PDB file of C-alpha atoms in Angstrom:
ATOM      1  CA  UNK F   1      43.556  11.549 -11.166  1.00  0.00           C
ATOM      2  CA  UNK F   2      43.447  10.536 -14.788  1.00  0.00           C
ATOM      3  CA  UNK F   3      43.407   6.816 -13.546  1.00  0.00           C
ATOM      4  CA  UNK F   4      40.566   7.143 -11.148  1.00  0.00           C
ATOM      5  CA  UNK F   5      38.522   8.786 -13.570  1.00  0.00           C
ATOM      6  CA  UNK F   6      39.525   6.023 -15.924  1.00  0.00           C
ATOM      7  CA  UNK F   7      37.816   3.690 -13.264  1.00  0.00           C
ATOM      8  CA  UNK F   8      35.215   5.214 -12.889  1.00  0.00           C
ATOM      9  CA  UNK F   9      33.797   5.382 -16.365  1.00  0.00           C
ATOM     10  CA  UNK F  10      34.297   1.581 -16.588  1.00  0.00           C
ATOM     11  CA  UNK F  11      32.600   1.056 -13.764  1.00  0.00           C
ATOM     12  CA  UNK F  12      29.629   3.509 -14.889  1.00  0.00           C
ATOM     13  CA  UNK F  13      29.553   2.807 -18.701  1.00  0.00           C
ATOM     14  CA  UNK F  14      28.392  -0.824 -18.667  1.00  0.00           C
ATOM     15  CA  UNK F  15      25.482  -0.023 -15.563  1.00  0.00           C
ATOM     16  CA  UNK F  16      23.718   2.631 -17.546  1.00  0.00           C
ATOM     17  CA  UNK F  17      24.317   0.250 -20.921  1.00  0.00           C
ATOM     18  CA  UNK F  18      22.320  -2.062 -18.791  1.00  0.00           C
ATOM     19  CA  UNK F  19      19.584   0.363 -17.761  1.00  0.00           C
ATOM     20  CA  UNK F  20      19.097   1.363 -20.799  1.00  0.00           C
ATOM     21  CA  UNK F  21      18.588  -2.007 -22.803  1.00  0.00           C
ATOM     22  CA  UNK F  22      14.827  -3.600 -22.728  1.00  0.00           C
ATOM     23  CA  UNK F  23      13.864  -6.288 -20.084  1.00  0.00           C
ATOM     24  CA  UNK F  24      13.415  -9.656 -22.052  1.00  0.00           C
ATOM     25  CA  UNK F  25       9.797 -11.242 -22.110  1.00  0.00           C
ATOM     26  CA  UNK F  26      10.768 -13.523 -19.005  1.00  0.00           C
ATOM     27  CA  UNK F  27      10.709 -10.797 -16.644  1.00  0.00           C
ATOM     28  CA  UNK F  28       6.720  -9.520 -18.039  1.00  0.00           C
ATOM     29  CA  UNK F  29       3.580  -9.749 -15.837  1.00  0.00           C
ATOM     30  CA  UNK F  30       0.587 -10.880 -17.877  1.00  0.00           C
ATOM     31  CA  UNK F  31      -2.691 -10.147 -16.803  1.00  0.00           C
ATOM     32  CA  UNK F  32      -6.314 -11.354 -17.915  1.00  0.00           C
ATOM     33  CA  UNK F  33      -9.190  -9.404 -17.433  1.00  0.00           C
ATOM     34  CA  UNK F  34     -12.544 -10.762 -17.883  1.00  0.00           C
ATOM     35  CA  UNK F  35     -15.942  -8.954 -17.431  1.00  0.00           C
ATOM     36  CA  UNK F  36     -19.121 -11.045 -17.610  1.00  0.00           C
ATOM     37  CA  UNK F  37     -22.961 -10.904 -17.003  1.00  0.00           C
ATOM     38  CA  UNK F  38     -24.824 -13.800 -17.050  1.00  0.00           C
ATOM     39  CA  UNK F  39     -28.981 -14.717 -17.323  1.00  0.00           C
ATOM     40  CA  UNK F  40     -30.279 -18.211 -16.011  1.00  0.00           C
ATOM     41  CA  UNK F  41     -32.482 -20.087 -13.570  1.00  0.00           C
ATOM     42  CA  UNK F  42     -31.779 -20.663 -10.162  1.00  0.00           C
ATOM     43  CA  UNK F  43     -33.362 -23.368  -7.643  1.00  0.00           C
ATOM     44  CA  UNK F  44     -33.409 -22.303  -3.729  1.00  0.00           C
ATOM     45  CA  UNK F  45     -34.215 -24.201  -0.469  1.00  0.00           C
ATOM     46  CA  UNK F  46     -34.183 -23.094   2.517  1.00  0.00           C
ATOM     47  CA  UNK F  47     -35.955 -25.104   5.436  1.00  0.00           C
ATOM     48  CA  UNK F  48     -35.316 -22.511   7.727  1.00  0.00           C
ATOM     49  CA  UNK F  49     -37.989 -20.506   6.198  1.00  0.00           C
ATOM     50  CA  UNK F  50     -39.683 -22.704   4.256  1.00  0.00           C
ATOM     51  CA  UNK F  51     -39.827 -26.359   3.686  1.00  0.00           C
ATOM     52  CA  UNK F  52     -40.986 -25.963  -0.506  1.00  0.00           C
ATOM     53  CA  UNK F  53     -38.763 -25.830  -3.207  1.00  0.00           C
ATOM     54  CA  UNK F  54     -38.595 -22.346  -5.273  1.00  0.00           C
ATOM     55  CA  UNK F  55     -37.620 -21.955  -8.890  1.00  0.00           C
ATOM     56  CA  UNK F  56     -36.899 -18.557 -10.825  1.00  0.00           C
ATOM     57  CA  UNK F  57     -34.713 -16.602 -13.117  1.00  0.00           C
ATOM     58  CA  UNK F  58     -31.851 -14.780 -12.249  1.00  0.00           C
ATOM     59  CA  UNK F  59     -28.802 -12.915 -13.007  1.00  0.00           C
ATOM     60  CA  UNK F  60     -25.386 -12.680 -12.566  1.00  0.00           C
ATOM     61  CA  UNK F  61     -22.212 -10.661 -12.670  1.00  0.00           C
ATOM     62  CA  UNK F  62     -18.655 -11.893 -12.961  1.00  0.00           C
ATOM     63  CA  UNK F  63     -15.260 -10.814 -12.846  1.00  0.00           C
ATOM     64  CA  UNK F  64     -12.104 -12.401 -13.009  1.00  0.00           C
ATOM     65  CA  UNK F  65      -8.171 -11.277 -12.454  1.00  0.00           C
ATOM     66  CA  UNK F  66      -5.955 -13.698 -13.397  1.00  0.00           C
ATOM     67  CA  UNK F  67      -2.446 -12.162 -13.092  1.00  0.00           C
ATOM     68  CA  UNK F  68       1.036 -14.327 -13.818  1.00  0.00           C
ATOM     69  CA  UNK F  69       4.724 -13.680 -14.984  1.00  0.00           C
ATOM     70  CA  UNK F  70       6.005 -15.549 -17.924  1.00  0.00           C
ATOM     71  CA  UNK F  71       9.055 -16.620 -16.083  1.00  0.00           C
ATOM     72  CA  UNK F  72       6.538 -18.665 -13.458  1.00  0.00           C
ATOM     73  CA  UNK F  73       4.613 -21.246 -13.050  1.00  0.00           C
ATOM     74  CA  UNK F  74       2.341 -19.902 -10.373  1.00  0.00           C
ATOM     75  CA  UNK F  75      -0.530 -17.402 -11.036  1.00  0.00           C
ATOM     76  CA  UNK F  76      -2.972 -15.646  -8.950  1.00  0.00           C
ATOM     77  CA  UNK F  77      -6.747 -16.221  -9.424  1.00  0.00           C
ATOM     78  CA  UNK F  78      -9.131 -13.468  -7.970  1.00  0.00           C
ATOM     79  CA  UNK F  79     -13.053 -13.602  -9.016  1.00  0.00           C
ATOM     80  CA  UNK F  80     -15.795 -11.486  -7.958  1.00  0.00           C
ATOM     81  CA  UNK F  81     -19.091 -13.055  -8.423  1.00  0.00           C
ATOM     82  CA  UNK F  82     -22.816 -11.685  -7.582  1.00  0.00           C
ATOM     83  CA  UNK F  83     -26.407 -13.008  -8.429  1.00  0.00           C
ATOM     84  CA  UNK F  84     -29.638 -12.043  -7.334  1.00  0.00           C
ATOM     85  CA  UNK F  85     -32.888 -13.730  -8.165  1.00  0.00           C
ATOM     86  CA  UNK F  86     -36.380 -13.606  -8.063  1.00  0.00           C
ATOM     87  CA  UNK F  87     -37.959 -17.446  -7.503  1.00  0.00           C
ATOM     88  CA  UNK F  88     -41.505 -18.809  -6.323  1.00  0.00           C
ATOM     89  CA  UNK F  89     -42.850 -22.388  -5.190  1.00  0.00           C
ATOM     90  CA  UNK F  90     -44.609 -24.634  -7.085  1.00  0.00           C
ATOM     91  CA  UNK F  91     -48.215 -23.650  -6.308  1.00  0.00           C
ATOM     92  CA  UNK F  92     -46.738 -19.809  -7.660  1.00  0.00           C
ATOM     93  CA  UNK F  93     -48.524 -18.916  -4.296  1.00  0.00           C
ATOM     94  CA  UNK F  94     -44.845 -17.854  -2.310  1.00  0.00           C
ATOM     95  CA  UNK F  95     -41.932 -15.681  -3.738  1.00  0.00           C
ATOM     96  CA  UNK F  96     -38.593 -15.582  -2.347  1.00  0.00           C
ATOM     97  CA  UNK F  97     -35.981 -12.798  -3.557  1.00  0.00           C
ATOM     98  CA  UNK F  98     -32.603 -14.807  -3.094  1.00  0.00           C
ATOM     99  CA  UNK F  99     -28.865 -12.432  -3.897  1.00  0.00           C
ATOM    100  CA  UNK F 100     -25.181 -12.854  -3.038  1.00  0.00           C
ATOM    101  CA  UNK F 101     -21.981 -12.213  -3.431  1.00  0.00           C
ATOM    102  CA  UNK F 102     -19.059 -14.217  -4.120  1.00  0.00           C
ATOM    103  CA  UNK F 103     -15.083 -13.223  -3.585  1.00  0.00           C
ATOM    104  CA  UNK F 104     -12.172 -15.829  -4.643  1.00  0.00           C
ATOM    105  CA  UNK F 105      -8.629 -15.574  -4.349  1.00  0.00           C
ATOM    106  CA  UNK F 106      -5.846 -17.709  -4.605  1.00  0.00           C
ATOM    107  CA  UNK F 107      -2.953 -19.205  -5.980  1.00  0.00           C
ATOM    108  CA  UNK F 108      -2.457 -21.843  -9.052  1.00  0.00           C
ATOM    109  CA  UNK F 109       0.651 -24.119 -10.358  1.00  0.00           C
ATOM    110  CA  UNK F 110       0.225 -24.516 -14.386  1.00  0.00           C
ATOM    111  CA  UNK F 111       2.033 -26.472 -16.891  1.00  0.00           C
ATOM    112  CA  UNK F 112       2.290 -25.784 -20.638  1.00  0.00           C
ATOM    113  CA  UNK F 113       1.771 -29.024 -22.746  1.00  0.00           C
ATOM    114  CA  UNK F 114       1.404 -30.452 -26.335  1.00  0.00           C
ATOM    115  CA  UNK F 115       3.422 -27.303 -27.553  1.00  0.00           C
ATOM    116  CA  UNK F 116       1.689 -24.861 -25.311  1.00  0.00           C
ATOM    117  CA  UNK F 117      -1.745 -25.694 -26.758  1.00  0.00           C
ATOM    118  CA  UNK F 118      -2.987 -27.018 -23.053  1.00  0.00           C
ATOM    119  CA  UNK F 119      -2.284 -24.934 -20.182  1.00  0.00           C
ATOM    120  CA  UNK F 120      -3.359 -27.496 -16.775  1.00  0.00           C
ATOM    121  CA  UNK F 121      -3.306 -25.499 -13.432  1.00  0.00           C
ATOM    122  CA  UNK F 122      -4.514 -26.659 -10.138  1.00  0.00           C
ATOM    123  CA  UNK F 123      -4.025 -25.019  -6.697  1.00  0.00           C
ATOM    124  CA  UNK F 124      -6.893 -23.902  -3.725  1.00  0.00           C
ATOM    125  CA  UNK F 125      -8.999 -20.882  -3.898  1.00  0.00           C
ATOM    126  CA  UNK F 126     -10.276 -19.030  -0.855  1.00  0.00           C
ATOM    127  CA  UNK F 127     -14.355 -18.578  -1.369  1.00  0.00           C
ATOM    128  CA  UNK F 128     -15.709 -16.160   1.386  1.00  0.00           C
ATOM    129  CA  UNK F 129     -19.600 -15.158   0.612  1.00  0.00           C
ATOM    130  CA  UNK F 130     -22.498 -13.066   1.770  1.00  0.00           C
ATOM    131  CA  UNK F 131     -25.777 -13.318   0.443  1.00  0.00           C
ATOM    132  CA  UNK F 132     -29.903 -13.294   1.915  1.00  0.00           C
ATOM    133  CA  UNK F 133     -33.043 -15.304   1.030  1.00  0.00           C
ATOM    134  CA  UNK F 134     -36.215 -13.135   1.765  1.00  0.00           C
ATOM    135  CA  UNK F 135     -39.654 -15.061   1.513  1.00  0.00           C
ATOM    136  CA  UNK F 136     -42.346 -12.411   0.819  1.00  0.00           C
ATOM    137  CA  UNK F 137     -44.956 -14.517   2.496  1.00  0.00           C
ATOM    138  CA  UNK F 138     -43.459 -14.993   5.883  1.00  0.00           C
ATOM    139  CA  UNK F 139     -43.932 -12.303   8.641  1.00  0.00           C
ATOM    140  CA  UNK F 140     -42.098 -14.534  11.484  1.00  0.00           C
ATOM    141  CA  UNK F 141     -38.278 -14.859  10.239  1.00  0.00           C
ATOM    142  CA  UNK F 142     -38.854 -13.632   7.117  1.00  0.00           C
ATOM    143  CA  UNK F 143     -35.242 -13.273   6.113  1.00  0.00           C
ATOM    144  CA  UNK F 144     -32.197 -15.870   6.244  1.00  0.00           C
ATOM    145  CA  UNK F 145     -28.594 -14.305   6.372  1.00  0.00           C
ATOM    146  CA  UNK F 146     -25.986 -16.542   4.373  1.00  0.00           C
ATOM    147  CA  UNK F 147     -22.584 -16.365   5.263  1.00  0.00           C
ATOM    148  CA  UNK F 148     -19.476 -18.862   4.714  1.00  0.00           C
ATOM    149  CA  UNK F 149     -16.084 -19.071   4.218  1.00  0.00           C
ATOM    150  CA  UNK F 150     -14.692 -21.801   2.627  1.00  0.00           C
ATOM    151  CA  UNK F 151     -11.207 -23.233   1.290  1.00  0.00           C
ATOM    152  CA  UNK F 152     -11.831 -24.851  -1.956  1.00  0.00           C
ATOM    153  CA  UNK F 153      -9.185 -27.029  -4.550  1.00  0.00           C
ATOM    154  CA  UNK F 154      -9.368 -25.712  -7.784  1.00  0.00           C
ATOM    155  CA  UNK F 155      -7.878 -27.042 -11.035  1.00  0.00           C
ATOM    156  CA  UNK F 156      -8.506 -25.098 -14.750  1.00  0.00           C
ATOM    157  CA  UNK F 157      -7.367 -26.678 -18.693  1.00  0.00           C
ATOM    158  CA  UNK F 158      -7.135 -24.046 -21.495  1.00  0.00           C
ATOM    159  CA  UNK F 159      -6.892 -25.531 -24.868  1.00  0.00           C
ATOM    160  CA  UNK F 160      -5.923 -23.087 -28.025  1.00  0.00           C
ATOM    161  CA  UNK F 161      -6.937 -24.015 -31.458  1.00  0.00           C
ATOM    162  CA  UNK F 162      -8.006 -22.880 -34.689  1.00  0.00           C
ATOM    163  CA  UNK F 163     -11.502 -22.561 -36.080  1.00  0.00           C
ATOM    164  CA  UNK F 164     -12.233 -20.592 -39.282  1.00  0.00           C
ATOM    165  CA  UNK F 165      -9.405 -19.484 -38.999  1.00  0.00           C
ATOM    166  CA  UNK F 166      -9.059 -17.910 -35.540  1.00  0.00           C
ATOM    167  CA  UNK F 167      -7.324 -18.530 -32.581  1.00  0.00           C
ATOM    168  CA  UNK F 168      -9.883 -19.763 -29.799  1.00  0.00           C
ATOM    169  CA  UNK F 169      -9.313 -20.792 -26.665  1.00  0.00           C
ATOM    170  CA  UNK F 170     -11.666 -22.994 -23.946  1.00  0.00           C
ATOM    171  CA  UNK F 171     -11.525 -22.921 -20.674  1.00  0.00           C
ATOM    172  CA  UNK F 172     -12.934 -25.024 -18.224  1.00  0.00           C
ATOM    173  CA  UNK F 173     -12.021 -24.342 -14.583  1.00  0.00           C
ATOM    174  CA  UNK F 174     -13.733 -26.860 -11.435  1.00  0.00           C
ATOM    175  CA  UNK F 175     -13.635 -25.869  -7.261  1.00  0.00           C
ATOM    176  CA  UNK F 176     -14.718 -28.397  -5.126  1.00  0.00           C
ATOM    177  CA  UNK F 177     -14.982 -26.853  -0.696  1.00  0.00           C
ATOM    178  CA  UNK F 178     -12.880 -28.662   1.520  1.00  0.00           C
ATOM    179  CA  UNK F 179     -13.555 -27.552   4.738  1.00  0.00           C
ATOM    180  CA  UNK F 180     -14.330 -23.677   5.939  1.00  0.00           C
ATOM    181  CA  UNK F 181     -16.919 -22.178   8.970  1.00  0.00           C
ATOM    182  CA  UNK F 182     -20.900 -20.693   8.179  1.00  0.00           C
ATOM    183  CA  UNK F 183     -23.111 -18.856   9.453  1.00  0.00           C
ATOM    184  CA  UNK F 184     -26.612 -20.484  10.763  1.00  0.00           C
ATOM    185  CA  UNK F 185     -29.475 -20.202  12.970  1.00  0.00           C
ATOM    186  CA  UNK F 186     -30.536 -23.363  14.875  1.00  0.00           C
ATOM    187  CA  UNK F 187     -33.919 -24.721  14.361  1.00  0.00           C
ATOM    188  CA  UNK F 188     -36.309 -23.026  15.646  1.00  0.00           C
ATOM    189  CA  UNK F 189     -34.084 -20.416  16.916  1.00  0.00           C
ATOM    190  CA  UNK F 190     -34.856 -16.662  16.199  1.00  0.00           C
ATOM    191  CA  UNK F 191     -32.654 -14.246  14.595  1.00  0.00           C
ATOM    192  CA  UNK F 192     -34.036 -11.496  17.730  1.00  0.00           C
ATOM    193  CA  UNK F 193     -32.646 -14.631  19.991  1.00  0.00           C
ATOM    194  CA  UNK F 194     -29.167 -14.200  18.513  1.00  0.00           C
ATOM    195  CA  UNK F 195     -28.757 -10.624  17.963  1.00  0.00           C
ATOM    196  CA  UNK F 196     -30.992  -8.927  20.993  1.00  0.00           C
ATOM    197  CA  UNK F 197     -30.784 -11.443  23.671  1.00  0.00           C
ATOM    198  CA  UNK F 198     -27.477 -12.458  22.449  1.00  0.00           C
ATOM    199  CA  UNK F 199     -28.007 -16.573  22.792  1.00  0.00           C
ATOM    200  CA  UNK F 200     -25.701 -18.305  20.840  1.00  0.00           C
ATOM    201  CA  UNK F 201     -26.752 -21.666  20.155  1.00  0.00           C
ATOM    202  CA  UNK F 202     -24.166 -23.517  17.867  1.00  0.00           C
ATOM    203  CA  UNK F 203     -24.268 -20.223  15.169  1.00  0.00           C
ATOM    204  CA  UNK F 204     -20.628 -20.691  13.960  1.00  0.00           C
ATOM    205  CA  UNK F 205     -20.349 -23.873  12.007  1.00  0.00           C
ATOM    206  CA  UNK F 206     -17.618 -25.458  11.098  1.00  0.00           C
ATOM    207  CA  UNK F 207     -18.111 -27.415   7.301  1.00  0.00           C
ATOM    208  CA  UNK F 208     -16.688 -29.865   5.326  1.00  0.00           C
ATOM    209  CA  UNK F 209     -17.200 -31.472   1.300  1.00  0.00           C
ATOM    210  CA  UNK F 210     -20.197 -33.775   3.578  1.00  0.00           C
ATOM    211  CA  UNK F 211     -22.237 -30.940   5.492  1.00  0.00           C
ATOM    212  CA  UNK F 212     -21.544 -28.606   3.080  1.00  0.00           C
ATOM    213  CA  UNK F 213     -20.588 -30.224  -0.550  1.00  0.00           C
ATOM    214  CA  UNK F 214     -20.421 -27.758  -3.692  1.00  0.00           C
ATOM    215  CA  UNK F 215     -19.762 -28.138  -7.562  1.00  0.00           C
ATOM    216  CA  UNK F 216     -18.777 -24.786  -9.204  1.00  0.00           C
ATOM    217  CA  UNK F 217     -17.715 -25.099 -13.064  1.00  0.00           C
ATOM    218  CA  UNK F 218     -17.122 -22.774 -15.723  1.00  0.00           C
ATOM    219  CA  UNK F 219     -16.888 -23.298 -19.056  1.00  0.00           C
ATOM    220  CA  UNK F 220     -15.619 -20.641 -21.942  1.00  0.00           C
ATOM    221  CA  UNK F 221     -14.391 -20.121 -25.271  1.00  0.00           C
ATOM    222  CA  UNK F 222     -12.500 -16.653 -26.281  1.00  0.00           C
ATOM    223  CA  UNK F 223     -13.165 -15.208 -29.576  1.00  0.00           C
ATOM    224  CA  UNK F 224     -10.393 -12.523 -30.738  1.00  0.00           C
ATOM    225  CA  UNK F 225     -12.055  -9.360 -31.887  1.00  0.00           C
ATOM    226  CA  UNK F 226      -9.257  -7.064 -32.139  1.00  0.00           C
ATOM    227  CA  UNK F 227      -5.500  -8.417 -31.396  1.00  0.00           C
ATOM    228  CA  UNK F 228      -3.849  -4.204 -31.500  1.00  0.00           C
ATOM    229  CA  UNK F 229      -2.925  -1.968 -29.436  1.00  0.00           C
ATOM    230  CA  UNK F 230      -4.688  -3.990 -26.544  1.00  0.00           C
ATOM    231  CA  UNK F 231      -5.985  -8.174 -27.669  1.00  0.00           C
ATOM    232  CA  UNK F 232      -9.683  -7.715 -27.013  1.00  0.00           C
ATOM    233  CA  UNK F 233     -11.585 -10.909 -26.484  1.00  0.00           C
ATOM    234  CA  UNK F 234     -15.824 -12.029 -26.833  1.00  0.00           C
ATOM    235  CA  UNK F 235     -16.308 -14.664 -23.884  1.00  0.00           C
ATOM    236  CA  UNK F 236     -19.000 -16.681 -23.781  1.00  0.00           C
ATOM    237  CA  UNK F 237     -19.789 -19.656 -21.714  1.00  0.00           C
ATOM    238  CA  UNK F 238     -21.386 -21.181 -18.621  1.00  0.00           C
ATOM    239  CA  UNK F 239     -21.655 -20.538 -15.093  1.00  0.00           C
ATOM    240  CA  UNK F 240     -23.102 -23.832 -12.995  1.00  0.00           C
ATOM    241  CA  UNK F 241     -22.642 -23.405  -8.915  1.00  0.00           C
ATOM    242  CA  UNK F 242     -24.479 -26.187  -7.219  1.00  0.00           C
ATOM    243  CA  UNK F 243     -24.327 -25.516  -3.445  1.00  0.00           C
ATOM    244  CA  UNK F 244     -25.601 -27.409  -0.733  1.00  0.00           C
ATOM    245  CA  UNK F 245     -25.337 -27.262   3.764  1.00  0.00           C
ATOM    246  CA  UNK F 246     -27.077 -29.251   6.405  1.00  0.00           C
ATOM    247  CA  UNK F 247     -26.263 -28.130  10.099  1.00  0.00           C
ATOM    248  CA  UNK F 248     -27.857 -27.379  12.647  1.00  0.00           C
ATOM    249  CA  UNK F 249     -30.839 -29.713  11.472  1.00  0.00           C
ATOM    250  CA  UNK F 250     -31.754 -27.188   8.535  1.00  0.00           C
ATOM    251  CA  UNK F 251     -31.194 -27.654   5.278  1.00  0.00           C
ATOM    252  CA  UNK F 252     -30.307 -25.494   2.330  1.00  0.00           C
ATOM    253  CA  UNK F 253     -29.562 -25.628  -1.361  1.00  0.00           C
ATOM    254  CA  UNK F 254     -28.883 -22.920  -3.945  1.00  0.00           C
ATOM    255  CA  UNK F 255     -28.408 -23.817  -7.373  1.00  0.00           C
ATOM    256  CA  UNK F 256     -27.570 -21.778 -10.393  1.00  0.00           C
ATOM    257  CA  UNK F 257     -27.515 -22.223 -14.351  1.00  0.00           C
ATOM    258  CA  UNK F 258     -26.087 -18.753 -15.958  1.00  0.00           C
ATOM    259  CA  UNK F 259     -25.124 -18.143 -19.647  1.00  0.00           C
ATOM    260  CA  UNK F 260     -22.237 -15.980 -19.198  1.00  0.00           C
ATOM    261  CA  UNK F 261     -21.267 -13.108 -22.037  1.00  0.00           C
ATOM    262  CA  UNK F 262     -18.882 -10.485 -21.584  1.00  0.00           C
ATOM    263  CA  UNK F 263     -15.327  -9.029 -22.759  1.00  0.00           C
ATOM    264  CA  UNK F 264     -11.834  -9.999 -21.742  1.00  0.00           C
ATOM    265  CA  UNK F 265      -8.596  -8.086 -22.094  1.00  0.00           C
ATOM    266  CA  UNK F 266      -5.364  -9.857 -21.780  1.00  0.00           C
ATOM    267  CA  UNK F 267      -1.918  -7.358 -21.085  1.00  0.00           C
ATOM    268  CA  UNK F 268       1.519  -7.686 -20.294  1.00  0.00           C
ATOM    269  CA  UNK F 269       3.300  -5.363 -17.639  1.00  0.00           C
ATOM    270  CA  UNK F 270       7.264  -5.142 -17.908  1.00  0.00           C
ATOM    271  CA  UNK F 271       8.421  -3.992 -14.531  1.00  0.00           C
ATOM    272  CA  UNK F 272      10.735  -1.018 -14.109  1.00  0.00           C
ATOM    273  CA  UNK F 273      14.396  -1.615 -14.016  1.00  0.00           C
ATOM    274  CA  UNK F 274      15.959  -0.100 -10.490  1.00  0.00           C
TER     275      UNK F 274
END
C-alpha cells in the first residue's frame, strides 16, 4: 500500500508543479484594437442614375481586429468600415446621398526584420459590402443598391522608431480585388423588373482586377499615450479607397479621401492551462 501511494505522489507532484507555473510569452495571444472616425471628400458616379460626376464631403468609421500569437507567424485581420456622404454635380443643381458598409476578414503571414523594427505581412482578405446611392432629383430609379463580394491580396509594413523620444510606429497596409461576384441592374433595366416581375437579366456578376479594379491604402502612425495597466495608443492617418466596376454596360466609381483619428489598444491574452 505504502508503495502505491509512493507512486502515486510522483506521478501527481510534478503535474500540479506544472499547472501551477506561468505559461511563457510564446504561448500569449496579442490583440490590436483600433477605433477610428474619419472626415474627407468623396467622388461618386453612377451611370445608372446619372451620367454627371458628383463631389461632396463625407465621413467615415473604422475598426480594426488584428489578433496573433507570439509563437506564429500568421495573424487574423478583421475590419469594419462604413461611410456615408452627401455629394452634388457640378452645376450644384443634383444631390446624391451615397453610404456603405465595408466587412474584411482574413488571414496574414508576417516576418520580423532589421531586429524586429519592420514587421512585412501579406496574405488575402475577404471584402463583402453593402452600400446605396440615392439621387434626390430622380423620380424614375431613384436609388442604386451596391452589393459585392470580393477576394482581395493584401500585404501591410510596420516600422518602429523613435521620435522625441517615443516609440512610434507606421503602418501602411495595400488590398488590391482579384476576382469576386456584384450586384447590378442592366441598362435600362428597372429595379420593379427584377424584384416584382422577377426578370433576371445578367444581375449576378462575376468581377475581376479589369471590370472591377480597386486601390484601398491606409496609412498610420501610433503615438503612445499611456503604456500601464493597458498600452493606449493616438492613431492618426489616411484612409484612400478608389473603387471602380463596368458591367452590364454601366459604369460606376466611388472614391474616398478620409483623415482617420481614433484610439488603439494593444493586449495580450495567456490561455488557460487544462
Amino acid at each position: 500500500m505504502l508503495k502505491i501511494k509512493l507512486l502515486l505522489a510522483a506521478l501527481i507532484v510534478p503535474y500540479a508543479a506544472t499547472l501551477s507555473q506561468p505559461l511563457s510569452a510564446e504561448s500569449q495571444k496579442v490583440i490590436t484594437r483600433s477605433t477610428m472616425i474619419g472626415l474627407g471628400v468623396s467622388n461618386v458616379l453612377d451611370t445608372y442614375l446619372s451620367q454627371e460626376h458628383f463631389k461632396g464631403p463625407g465621413v467615415s468609421f473604422l475598426s480594426t481586429i488584428e489578433r496573433n500569437r507570439t509563437d506564429s507567424h500568421w495573424s487574423t485581420l478583421m475590419e469594419h468600415e462604413a461611410n456615408i456622404s452627401s455629394v452634388k454635380d457640378r452645376p450644384d443643381m443634383k444631390h446624391e446621398l451615397e453610404g456603405a458598409y465595408n466587412f474584411y476578414w482574413g488571414k496574414l503571414y508576417g516576418w520580423q526584420l532589421f531586429n524586429n523594427s519592420l514587421k512585412l505581412q501579406v496574405g488575402g482578405l475577404v471584402n463583402a459590402s453593402l452600400g446605396v446611392i440615392y439621387n434626390t432629383s430622380n423620380s424614375n430609379n431613384p436609388a442604386q443598391a451596391r452589393a459585392h463580394l470580393n477576394l482581395m491580396p493584401t500585404g501591410t509594413a510596420a516600422y518602429r522608431f523613435q521620435l522625441f523620444k517615443r516609440n512610434l510606429v507606421a503602418r501602411y497596409e495595400l488590398s488590391l480585388p482579384l476576382a469576386g461576384i456584384m450586384f447590378s441592374p442592366n441598362y435600362g433595366q428597372s429595379y420593379y423588373e427584377i424584384f416584382s416581375r422577377g426578370n433576371y437579366d445578367h444581375n449576378i456578376v462575376p468581377t475581376t482586377f479589369i471590370s472591377a479594379p480597386e486601390w484601398r491604402q491606409m496609412l498610420t502612425v501610433d503615438i503612445p499615450l499611456t503604456t500601464h495597466p493597458t498600452p493606449l495608443t493616438l492613431r492618426i492617418g489616411y484612409l484612400g479607397n478608389m473603387q471602380q466596376a463596368k458591367v452590364n454596360n454601366l459604369r460606376q466609381h466611388i472614391y474616398t479621401h478620409r483623415v482617420l483619428i481614433g484610439i488603439t489598444k494593444r493586449f495580450s491574452i495567456i490561455p488557460r492551462a487544462l
